[in-house]
Amino acid sequence: MVEKEIKKSIDSATIDMLEKASSDGVSTAFSRAAAMKPCPIGAEGSCCSNCAMGPCRVPLPRGREETLEDKQKRKGVCGVTAETIAARNFTRMIAAGTASHSDHGREVTKMFLAVAKGEAPGYEIKDEQKLLQLALDFGIKIGDRSNNEIAVDIGQTLSDEFGKQEGELLFLKRAPLKRQELWRKQGVTPRGIDREVVEAMHRTHMGTDQDYHSLLRHGVRTALADGWGGSMIATELQDILFGTPSPVASEINLGVLKKDEVNIIIHGHEPYLAEIIAVVAQDPEIIDYAKSKGAKGINLAGMCCTANEVLMRHGVPIAGNFLQQELAIVTGVLEAVVVDVQCIMQGLADIANCYHTKVITTDRRAHMQGATHMEFDEHKGAQSAKAILCAAIDNFPNRGTNVRIPKEKTDLIAGFSHETINYLLGGMFRASYRPLNDNIINGRIRGVAGVVGCNNPRVTHDMQLDMVKELIKNDVLVLQTGCMAMASAKAGLMVPEAAAKYAGAGLASVCEAVGIPPVLHVGACIDNSRLLMAATAMVKDGGLGDDLSDLPVVGAAPEWMSEKALAIGQYFVASGVFTVFGVNWPTIGSKEVTKYLFEDFEEMYGGTWAFEPDPIKAAHLMIAQIDKKRKALGIDKTRERILYDMEMRRELEAV
Ligand code: SF4
Ligand code: MSK
């Protein structure tokens, strides 16, 4: 029997595999979500379990307005208010998100230092230009020193950013001056990355910070340590080590799996192992080994953000986004899913038991019961990769007959790093954001939206498409990362031809002139730092104000689930960007806290949060915000003229 949860996605490959999962009798995140309703008290941020006097639940009254008497009663055993509980929970989520991105950044830094010191054979410095630019930024001597010598100093400088006790994070200097001053004035300039995360945990411990204003201020400081710290370090150093992405063609969706080859999915977030697997998988010796087991070859595909990383740099196809990870196993043709860190469902181990798939954990920080652990050693990268590939190949003969590969796969172009956008718009020798700014000023492009984040089985999988289509139809250029980028790619929005099909006339004319899709794949979750850099470049190119908050730029995470998404949203907001989230809002249990985030933050940071679960309505909130910024910049009239011209053109065509 077909279960109710199979209607949970708009992606037909996902629906197909949910039907197969149902007939195979296996549970997935979709069926588990349907069977278990979310706790309403936790969802609104009104539950505290920060000490053993609790957990304390202080829900809003249901079905009626909160009275003063209710408010008096809504206290934990320690006397803490519902406001403090909501703000503490929110700050802890930001801290966890920041910790995850930043621990990724730390690992990259360690890897970078190992490569610079010649201790990680198989890896090398690929982007010399970016290396030298960073050296100039940090005042590190270049002279006649080798790249590796310079890299050691850069690695050490950035490694120190994590444990720095005082001062300001180095990358904050990249932000417009006005923004830096605003952060100082608000007291949210981050010092060291680890320091802000540790302080967030301390402040939210029982009996420490009990004022929601100061708790949330520290949440902002912590989030900034992510966007302008840990995430930016990860992006920059990965670019130097593995190459700064440039446009690359590939394919996406479960249809990239192959019936007659050894299928291996690389899944998670940190790309060092995946990088070397992508290389070693092409070794003729390994391919011959696969053939010796009866396969025609090795088919590597990605999942989640590790997928984005190896897509952008090697063109490795993507099997799917977050909610498709279990479904890739349901195909019955997956020999191994090789995971590193973050967004890996423990459900993989259970579901793999029902098929022949091997779940291989590879990171010392992320083990899973029921999985095979083959720890990656960066000092012996190629050996680690080879051992993992062989384990997958050895599993090929165990493949059963219960197989079905969805036919869906879609072409996409990825790899629009901040530098690439610069070159594409301005040309190789005059790389600049000037043409983007000019087209925003003349109204062909109304504004820019970053639509990022995860999938969530509490809402229709990939429903963000409605938002993205509405935005581009209204001439908003969309930049995407993470699993949202994958949703648009699956629907065919990430090819240049999509401009004529889906974009408004103004945006389409620019995309066609430059040869870009109307929806740009900018990278993985940590690469939201590229969005900060792109927005900063727009300010620096002039004509659109002198701060990030002046730009007609907005953000959204319509299907978010991860604490990392909240950290990203918070650093967008604190960088001056209006940001709307879908699914649910985790402080709804406190009107004061929610008002503070949704209204007062605008005064303080020039950017604010909003919550709107309907993707079309959310798109219109974003468009309204873009129009508000255009008006403040005095460029609203140019757009009216463009629309008038289009109308006139249509009338002419009708004659
Ligand atoms: Fe309850 Fe206060 Fe302990 Fe939280 S910190 S569990 S509200 S007593
Ligand atoms: S992988 S954080 S589900 S975007 Fe970055 Fe996707 Fe969200 Fe993980």
XYZ file of C-alpha atoms and ligand atoms in Angstrom:
671
model
C 0.000 0.000 0.000
C 1.247 3.471 -0.828
C 1.769 5.446 2.376
C 0.664 9.016 2.938
C 4.240 10.286 3.211
C 5.027 9.656 -0.470
C 3.219 12.900 -1.244
C 5.863 14.743 0.676
C 8.008 15.751 -2.297
C 7.590 17.547 -5.581
C 10.562 15.648 -6.986
C 9.324 12.629 -8.947
C 12.517 10.609 -8.343
C 11.996 11.054 -4.611
C 8.357 10.013 -4.863
C 9.348 6.955 -6.890
C 11.850 5.869 -4.232
C 9.411 6.562 -1.397
C 7.016 4.169 -3.098
C 9.764 1.570 -3.337
C 10.743 2.137 0.308
C 7.141 1.625 1.284
C 6.798 -1.618 -0.670
C 10.184 -2.806 0.631
C 8.909 -2.113 4.170
C 11.690 0.278 5.138
C 11.247 3.472 7.094
C 12.639 6.809 5.973
C 12.801 10.312 7.418
C 9.515 10.973 5.600
C 7.670 8.082 7.247
C 9.239 8.741 10.643
C 8.230 12.409 10.444
C 4.664 11.389 9.589
C 4.576 8.963 12.523
C 6.004 11.416 15.058
C 4.555 14.888 15.350
C 7.024 17.549 16.468
C 6.804 18.540 20.127
C 4.872 21.831 20.089
C 6.576 23.131 23.220
C 10.072 22.491 21.889
C 9.138 23.855 18.475
C 8.194 27.229 19.947
C 11.383 27.370 22.046
C 9.552 27.056 25.384
C 11.332 24.044 26.856
C 14.535 24.248 28.877
C 16.611 21.209 29.781
C 19.730 23.077 30.794
C 19.798 21.623 34.320
C 18.480 18.697 36.335
C 15.839 20.800 38.150
C 14.001 20.579 34.848
C 13.306 19.974 32.060
C 10.943 22.929 32.453
C 8.165 23.585 29.958
C 6.636 27.046 29.758
C 4.332 26.931 26.708
C 2.181 29.791 25.482
C -1.493 29.240 26.358
C -3.231 27.442 23.509
C -6.184 28.943 21.693
C -6.168 32.300 23.486
C -3.979 35.342 24.023
C -1.411 35.252 26.778
C -2.538 37.192 29.862
C -0.379 38.951 32.450
C -1.195 36.156 34.862
C -0.035 33.541 32.329
C 3.157 35.494 31.900
C 3.812 35.489 35.652
C 3.339 31.744 35.730
C 5.502 30.973 32.711
C 8.686 30.423 34.687
C 11.123 27.571 35.102
C 11.990 26.059 38.490
C 14.922 28.503 38.747
C 12.559 31.396 38.057
C 13.813 31.933 34.538
C 11.296 33.591 32.191
C 9.935 32.288 28.898
C 11.923 35.087 27.207
C 15.203 33.916 28.662
C 14.436 30.296 27.783
C 13.631 31.161 24.151
C 16.710 33.388 23.816
C 18.963 30.785 25.437
C 17.703 28.055 23.109
C 18.149 30.298 20.087
C 21.685 31.262 21.112
C 22.620 27.632 21.741
C 21.420 26.687 18.269
C 23.556 29.428 16.764
C 26.516 28.244 18.827
C 26.081 24.669 17.573
C 25.817 25.859 13.971
C 28.862 28.064 14.338
C 30.789 25.252 16.007
C 30.007 22.898 13.120
C 31.047 25.265 10.334
C 34.047 26.427 12.300
C 35.301 22.998 13.273
C 35.171 22.303 9.544
C 37.249 25.470 9.083
C 39.704 24.251 11.718
C 40.138 20.890 9.992
C 40.789 22.651 6.669
C 43.383 24.822 8.387
C 45.116 21.753 9.831
C 45.033 20.092 6.431
C 46.325 23.271 4.788
C 49.267 23.394 7.197
C 50.016 19.721 6.591
C 50.058 20.319 2.825
C 52.228 23.431 3.218
C 54.721 21.452 5.290
C 54.781 18.636 2.737
C 53.159 16.209 5.157
C 50.083 15.381 3.066
C 51.192 13.702 -0.158
C 48.606 13.791 -2.954
C 47.502 17.346 -2.127
C 49.024 20.582 -3.359
C 48.361 24.291 -3.522
C 46.170 24.862 -6.557
C 45.225 28.534 -6.417
C 48.444 30.506 -6.173
C 46.712 33.814 -6.874
C 44.399 33.422 -3.896
C 47.311 32.323 -1.714
C 49.273 35.465 -2.563
C 46.227 37.664 -2.100
C 45.721 36.301 1.401
C 49.413 36.878 2.152
C 49.002 40.517 1.078
C 45.807 40.865 3.147
C 47.581 39.578 6.264
C 50.884 41.423 5.683
C 52.744 38.139 5.251
C 56.066 38.480 3.438
C 56.060 37.138 -0.123
C 59.505 38.093 -1.537
C 61.219 35.131 -3.122
C 59.704 32.661 -0.686
C 58.105 29.483 -2.008
C 54.335 29.050 -2.014
C 54.679 26.447 0.691
C 56.647 28.768 2.977
C 54.026 31.489 2.521
C 51.258 28.937 3.087
C 52.754 27.899 6.443
C 52.471 31.510 7.652
C 48.923 31.869 6.313
C 47.900 28.565 7.890
C 49.365 29.577 11.244
C 47.741 33.029 11.106
C 44.324 31.532 10.423
C 44.813 28.721 12.912
C 45.319 31.411 15.583
C 41.901 32.885 14.727
C 40.185 30.001 16.481
C 41.792 30.448 19.885
C 42.292 34.211 19.797
C 41.282 35.758 23.123
C 41.151 39.460 22.247
C 41.014 41.742 19.229
C 38.909 41.238 16.105
C 38.747 38.419 13.571
C 40.925 39.248 10.575
C 38.326 38.696 7.833
C 35.980 41.260 9.400
C 38.179 43.873 7.738
C 36.798 42.736 4.388
C 33.368 44.140 5.289
C 32.474 47.730 4.349
C 33.874 50.180 6.922
C 30.426 51.337 7.941
C 29.455 47.763 8.796
C 32.596 47.243 10.862
C 31.803 50.399 12.822
C 28.213 49.278 13.375
C 29.401 45.932 14.775
C 31.759 47.745 17.155
C 28.990 50.090 18.260
C 26.655 47.174 18.943
C 29.399 45.293 20.788
C 29.153 42.245 18.537
C 32.565 42.212 16.862
C 33.803 38.651 17.350
C 37.194 38.068 18.964
C 38.250 34.434 18.570
C 35.945 31.852 16.963
C 36.187 29.297 19.758
C 35.891 32.022 22.388
C 32.485 33.142 21.108
C 31.146 29.578 20.974
C 32.411 28.792 24.477
C 31.003 32.056 25.824
C 27.644 31.250 24.199
C 27.570 27.926 26.044
C 28.579 29.625 29.300
C 26.043 32.425 29.010
C 23.252 29.934 28.340
C 24.183 27.701 31.278
C 21.764 27.723 34.212
C 22.067 30.953 36.157
C 24.389 32.976 33.919
C 22.995 35.459 31.370
C 19.278 36.009 32.083
C 18.453 38.954 29.860
C 17.265 38.088 26.394
C 18.796 41.230 24.917
C 22.331 40.390 25.966
C 21.863 36.693 25.197
C 20.810 37.477 21.649
C 23.544 40.051 21.257
C 26.013 37.314 21.988
C 24.150 35.079 19.526
C 24.891 37.713 16.888
C 28.549 37.863 17.866
C 28.793 34.082 17.662
C 27.104 33.944 14.261
C 29.465 36.611 12.901
C 32.343 34.413 14.066
C 30.885 31.798 11.726
C 30.198 33.810 8.562
C 33.184 36.134 8.707
C 35.324 33.590 10.568
C 35.074 29.805 10.501
C 33.100 29.498 7.271
C 35.156 32.099 5.440
C 38.395 30.423 6.528
C 37.075 27.067 5.262
C 36.056 28.518 1.899
C 39.278 30.435 1.323
C 41.654 27.653 2.294
C 39.698 24.999 0.375
C 39.892 27.214 -2.697
C 43.657 27.523 -2.339
C 44.074 23.783 -1.792
C 41.545 22.371 -4.226
C 41.053 25.265 -6.661
C 38.621 28.174 -6.744
C 35.496 26.912 -8.507
C 34.696 27.973 -12.040
C 31.716 26.939 -14.164
C 31.460 23.208 -14.677
C 28.724 21.089 -16.267
C 27.307 18.003 -14.603
C 24.090 16.153 -13.790
C 21.882 15.772 -10.750
C 19.311 13.434 -9.217
C 19.078 9.731 -8.422
C 19.154 8.931 -12.132
C 22.934 9.499 -12.072
C 23.327 6.091 -10.381
C 24.338 3.359 -12.835
C 23.051 -0.176 -13.104
C 26.266 -1.809 -14.266
C 28.890 0.125 -12.306
C 30.052 0.232 -8.703
C 28.043 3.132 -7.247
C 29.649 5.088 -4.459
C 28.145 8.150 -2.812
C 30.295 10.637 -0.937
C 28.217 12.473 1.635
C 28.698 15.093 4.323
C 30.591 18.379 4.332
C 34.379 18.243 4.551
C 35.856 17.539 1.134
C 39.449 16.344 1.736
C 38.690 12.647 1.404
C 36.152 13.180 -1.374
C 38.722 15.241 -3.282
C 41.215 12.413 -3.312
C 38.555 9.742 -3.893
C 37.521 11.677 -7.022
C 41.108 11.381 -8.274
C 41.856 7.802 -7.193
C 38.550 6.541 -8.659
C 40.020 7.292 -12.086
C 43.138 5.195 -11.464
C 43.171 2.435 -14.145
C 44.284 -0.090 -11.524
C 41.192 0.620 -9.415
C 38.923 0.548 -12.458
C 40.418 -2.817 -13.461
C 39.758 -4.063 -9.952
C 36.106 -3.042 -10.323
C 35.970 -4.874 -13.655
C 37.430 -7.967 -12.047
C 34.333 -8.020 -9.831
C 31.958 -7.860 -12.806
C 31.297 -4.100 -12.881
C 31.831 -1.934 -15.939
C 33.468 0.836 -13.914
C 33.195 3.079 -10.881
C 30.445 5.655 -10.627
C 31.075 8.327 -8.042
C 28.231 10.642 -7.028
C 27.743 13.145 -4.242
C 25.134 13.943 -1.602
C 24.640 17.094 0.485
C 27.513 19.563 0.728
C 30.418 17.192 0.081
C 28.599 16.754 -3.223
C 28.616 20.497 -3.833
C 32.356 20.619 -3.168
C 33.341 17.873 -5.610
C 30.747 18.973 -8.130
C 32.229 22.461 -8.288
C 35.797 21.299 -8.624
C 35.566 17.956 -10.455
C 32.124 17.895 -12.059
C 31.188 14.811 -9.987
C 27.413 14.361 -10.427
C 25.027 14.776 -7.495
C 22.665 11.967 -6.506
C 20.453 14.213 -4.431
C 19.949 16.531 -1.502
C 19.530 15.933 2.219
C 16.198 14.077 2.147
C 17.354 11.784 -0.647
C 20.248 10.224 1.285
C 18.238 7.222 2.486
C 16.499 6.926 -0.859
C 19.787 6.434 -2.688
C 20.159 3.190 -0.707
C 16.571 2.203 -1.524
C 17.552 2.024 -5.217
C 19.372 -1.186 -4.323
C 22.353 -0.264 -6.508
C 24.480 1.609 -4.003
C 27.619 -0.303 -3.017
C 28.793 2.257 -0.465
C 27.855 5.542 1.078
C 31.020 7.155 2.359
C 30.321 9.819 4.962
C 32.383 12.466 6.724
C 30.605 14.961 9.037
C 27.226 16.716 9.414
C 23.746 16.058 7.995
C 24.287 12.304 7.919
C 21.166 10.498 9.132
C 21.688 7.612 11.516
C 18.794 6.062 9.614
C 21.340 5.185 6.916
C 22.692 2.309 9.018
C 19.223 0.764 9.472
C 18.211 1.162 5.876
C 21.541 -0.225 4.638
C 20.717 -3.431 6.554
C 17.757 -3.965 4.248
C 19.922 -3.800 1.116
C 23.588 -4.607 0.472
C 24.942 -1.050 0.906
C 27.949 -0.486 3.158
C 27.854 2.706 5.230
C 31.462 3.776 5.722
C 32.234 6.422 8.330
C 35.597 8.101 7.809
C 35.989 10.916 10.322
C 37.352 10.541 13.858
C 34.551 12.854 15.087
C 31.643 11.028 13.463
C 31.064 7.345 14.170
C 27.830 5.424 13.661
C 26.716 2.125 15.161
C 26.185 -0.446 12.433
C 28.558 1.320 10.031
C 32.078 0.314 9.011
C 34.650 2.834 10.263
C 37.606 3.433 7.930
C 39.286 6.525 9.304
C 40.716 8.979 6.823
C 44.339 9.901 7.392
C 45.383 13.022 5.494
C 49.011 11.955 5.692
C 48.110 8.868 3.680
C 45.232 10.310 1.645
C 45.579 8.140 -1.468
C 45.880 4.961 0.618
C 42.758 5.861 2.609
C 40.845 6.566 -0.602
C 42.024 3.343 -2.231
C 41.029 1.208 0.762
C 37.546 2.740 0.797
C 37.063 2.319 -2.948
C 38.165 -1.324 -2.730
C 35.695 -1.975 0.103
C 32.924 -0.613 -2.131
C 34.088 -2.647 -5.127
C 34.230 -5.816 -3.031
C 30.574 -5.213 -2.199
C 29.463 -5.120 -5.861
C 28.913 -8.918 -6.155
C 26.556 -8.699 -3.149
C 24.077 -6.533 -5.033
C 20.610 -8.107 -5.035
C 17.905 -8.115 -7.674
C 15.562 -5.699 -5.907
C 16.875 -2.696 -7.807
C 15.252 0.345 -9.336
C 17.002 3.490 -10.485
C 14.762 6.475 -11.088
C 15.181 7.847 -14.585
C 15.366 11.468 -13.463
C 18.599 13.341 -13.944
C 19.011 16.954 -14.997
C 21.840 18.978 -16.488
C 23.293 21.796 -14.426
C 26.130 24.290 -14.438
C 27.777 24.898 -11.063
C 30.832 26.697 -9.740
C 29.823 30.355 -9.600
C 32.297 31.439 -6.944
C 32.476 35.112 -6.059
C 35.600 35.392 -8.264
C 33.909 33.655 -11.190
C 30.926 35.989 -11.059
C 33.433 38.825 -11.112
C 35.146 37.501 -14.260
C 31.947 36.545 -16.039
C 30.485 39.972 -15.530
C 33.528 42.144 -16.050
C 35.774 40.012 -18.256
C 39.120 38.420 -17.412
C 41.082 41.675 -17.451
C 38.520 43.993 -15.900
C 36.938 41.625 -13.416
C 34.311 43.628 -11.598
C 30.802 43.707 -10.221
C 30.191 46.934 -12.149
C 27.901 45.317 -14.758
C 25.818 43.726 -11.979
C 25.510 47.031 -10.145
C 24.695 48.838 -13.409
C 21.965 46.348 -14.249
C 20.521 46.690 -10.765
C 20.620 50.477 -11.073
C 19.024 50.442 -14.528
C 16.357 48.054 -13.221
C 16.905 45.044 -15.453
C 17.879 43.145 -12.330
C 15.572 44.073 -9.477
C 17.805 42.690 -6.748
C 19.698 39.631 -5.553
C 18.462 36.831 -3.281
C 20.485 34.153 -1.517
C 18.190 31.123 -1.111
C 20.024 28.560 0.989
C 19.704 25.763 3.507
C 18.332 22.294 3.932
C 15.329 20.083 3.300
C 12.922 19.235 6.072
C 10.320 16.439 6.006
C 7.957 18.697 7.961
C 7.341 20.550 4.694
C 7.133 19.450 1.081
C 10.571 18.407 -0.094
C 12.012 20.897 -2.625
C 9.020 23.223 -2.301
C 11.514 26.122 -2.373
C 11.184 25.890 -6.148
C 8.040 27.997 -5.931
C 10.002 30.706 -4.143
C 12.913 30.636 -6.572
C 10.660 30.654 -9.635
C 8.688 33.573 -8.228
C 11.878 35.509 -7.550
C 13.413 35.052 -10.996
C 10.071 35.753 -12.653
C 10.253 39.098 -10.879
C 13.796 39.787 -12.116
C 15.567 38.833 -8.904
C 18.886 37.077 -9.536
C 19.081 34.055 -7.218
C 22.329 32.746 -5.713
C 22.135 29.354 -3.998
C 24.164 27.045 -1.813
C 23.641 23.763 0.021
C 20.635 21.554 -0.551
C 18.511 24.392 -1.933
C 20.938 24.763 -4.836
C 20.322 21.086 -5.587
C 16.546 21.492 -5.553
C 16.734 24.190 -8.223
C 19.280 22.246 -10.249
C 17.008 19.179 -10.296
C 14.218 21.348 -11.699
C 16.404 22.632 -14.533
C 16.906 26.173 -13.236
C 20.706 26.018 -13.307
C 21.310 26.032 -17.031
C 21.516 29.198 -19.160
C 18.376 28.207 -21.126
C 16.330 28.549 -17.924
C 16.598 32.329 -18.238
C 14.347 32.514 -21.301
C 11.940 29.999 -19.811
C 11.522 31.216 -16.257
C 13.076 34.654 -15.731
C 11.468 38.045 -16.142
C 12.459 39.947 -19.290
C 15.004 42.169 -17.524
C 16.856 39.374 -15.748
C 16.620 37.139 -18.822
C 18.233 39.803 -21.006
C 21.226 40.075 -18.651
C 21.578 36.280 -18.273
C 21.450 35.820 -22.041
C 24.038 38.558 -22.634
C 26.464 37.064 -20.088
C 25.541 33.408 -20.725
C 24.625 32.536 -17.141
C 21.603 30.795 -15.610
C 19.141 32.955 -13.642
C 19.899 30.811 -10.595
C 23.576 30.489 -9.740
C 25.132 27.579 -7.848
C 27.570 29.248 -5.466
C 28.658 26.231 -3.435
C 28.267 24.375 -0.160
C 26.900 25.653 3.172
C 30.231 27.144 4.255
C 30.254 29.008 0.945
C 27.541 31.309 2.177
C 30.645 33.292 3.063
C 30.973 33.779 -0.727
C 27.604 35.554 -0.620
C 29.025 37.947 1.982
C 31.988 38.598 -0.300
C 29.776 39.088 -3.357
C 27.600 41.588 -1.471
C 30.700 43.392 -0.191
C 32.051 43.596 -3.754
C 28.757 45.172 -4.827
C 29.091 47.862 -2.156
C 32.714 48.501 -3.087
C 31.894 48.877 -6.776
C 29.697 51.819 -5.916
C 26.304 53.205 -6.790
C 24.353 51.049 -4.349
C 25.039 52.759 -1.033
C 27.937 52.420 1.344
C 26.879 49.495 3.487
C 25.597 45.954 2.975
C 22.240 47.000 4.429
C 21.788 49.515 1.584
C 21.829 46.805 -1.097
C 18.657 45.351 -2.631
C 19.832 41.959 -1.400
C 17.789 39.463 0.651
C 18.188 35.962 2.068
C 16.004 32.926 2.730
C 16.094 29.362 4.049
C 12.610 28.054 3.185
C 13.183 24.401 4.184
C 15.757 24.759 6.946
C 16.335 22.100 9.581
C 19.945 22.475 10.752
C 21.295 24.656 13.558
C 23.865 25.728 10.976
C 21.067 27.361 8.978
C 20.180 29.514 11.989
C 23.816 30.577 12.358
C 23.883 31.488 8.655
C 20.608 33.381 8.917
C 21.868 35.273 11.941
C 25.088 36.361 10.251
C 23.117 37.418 7.155
C 20.859 39.536 9.388
C 23.770 40.976 11.373
C 25.445 41.815 8.063
C 22.405 43.910 7.159
C 20.359 41.435 5.104
C 16.609 40.821 5.449
C 16.296 37.041 5.900
C 13.132 34.946 5.846
C 12.863 31.403 7.165
C 10.157 28.817 6.520
C 9.124 25.584 8.338
C 8.792 26.964 11.891
C 10.241 29.721 14.012
C 12.064 28.602 17.177
C 11.285 31.611 19.416
C 7.571 31.852 18.729
C 6.989 30.965 22.407
C 8.155 34.443 23.394
C 6.520 37.440 21.792
C 9.200 39.773 23.173
C 12.093 37.737 21.827
C 10.418 37.328 18.446
C 9.650 41.042 18.225
C 13.232 41.832 19.157
C 14.548 39.618 16.336
C 11.904 40.595 13.757
C 11.610 44.335 14.438
C 14.237 45.789 16.754
C 17.091 44.108 14.913
C 16.261 46.192 11.846
C 17.053 49.339 13.821
C 20.205 47.820 15.218
C 21.639 46.007 12.193
C 19.762 47.286 9.143
C 18.741 43.686 8.482
C 16.103 41.612 10.183
C 14.521 38.181 10.485
C 11.116 37.179 9.155
C 9.127 33.952 9.219
C 6.807 32.888 6.418
C 6.200 29.207 5.679
C 4.428 29.834 2.360
C 7.207 30.043 -0.279
C 5.307 32.384 -2.607
C 4.324 34.747 0.192
C 7.905 34.627 1.437
C 9.147 35.500 -2.066
C 6.890 38.548 -2.047
C 8.189 39.626 1.358
C 11.658 39.470 -0.191
C 10.610 41.389 -3.294
C 8.945 44.054 -1.133
C 12.163 44.391 0.844
C 14.183 44.702 -2.372
C 11.819 47.410 -3.591
C 12.142 49.209 -0.261
C 15.929 49.295 -0.650
C 15.636 50.405 -4.290
C 13.434 53.259 -3.200
C 15.854 54.311 -0.483
C 18.651 54.287 -3.068
C 16.515 56.365 -5.436
C 16.629 53.741 -8.194
C 12.977 52.670 -8.030
C 12.072 54.915 -10.971
C 14.507 53.246 -13.381
C 12.700 49.972 -12.908
C 9.312 51.513 -13.496
C 10.677 52.838 -16.767
C 11.920 49.381 -17.756
C 8.537 47.844 -17.014
C 6.870 50.592 -18.976
C 9.166 49.841 -21.882
C 8.276 46.151 -21.729
C 4.600 46.976 -21.666
C 5.040 49.223 -24.668
C 6.985 46.496 -26.428
C 4.206 44.010 -25.783
C 1.687 46.456 -27.149
C 3.835 46.941 -30.203
C 4.091 43.182 -30.670
C 0.314 42.861 -30.366
C -0.311 45.337 -33.152
Fe 14.393 24.599 34.502
Fe 15.934 26.745 35.027
Fe 17.018 24.297 34.978
Fe 16.170 25.397 32.726
S 17.828 26.117 34.000
S 15.840 23.278 33.368
S 14.384 26.554 33.414
S 15.452 25.059 36.399
S 24.005 19.822 3.559
S 23.204 21.912 6.484
S 21.062 19.712 4.958
S 21.914 22.548 3.342
Fe 25.046 21.498 3.849
Fe 22.003 20.399 3.188
Fe 21.425 21.843 5.331
Fe 23.092 19.906 5.545
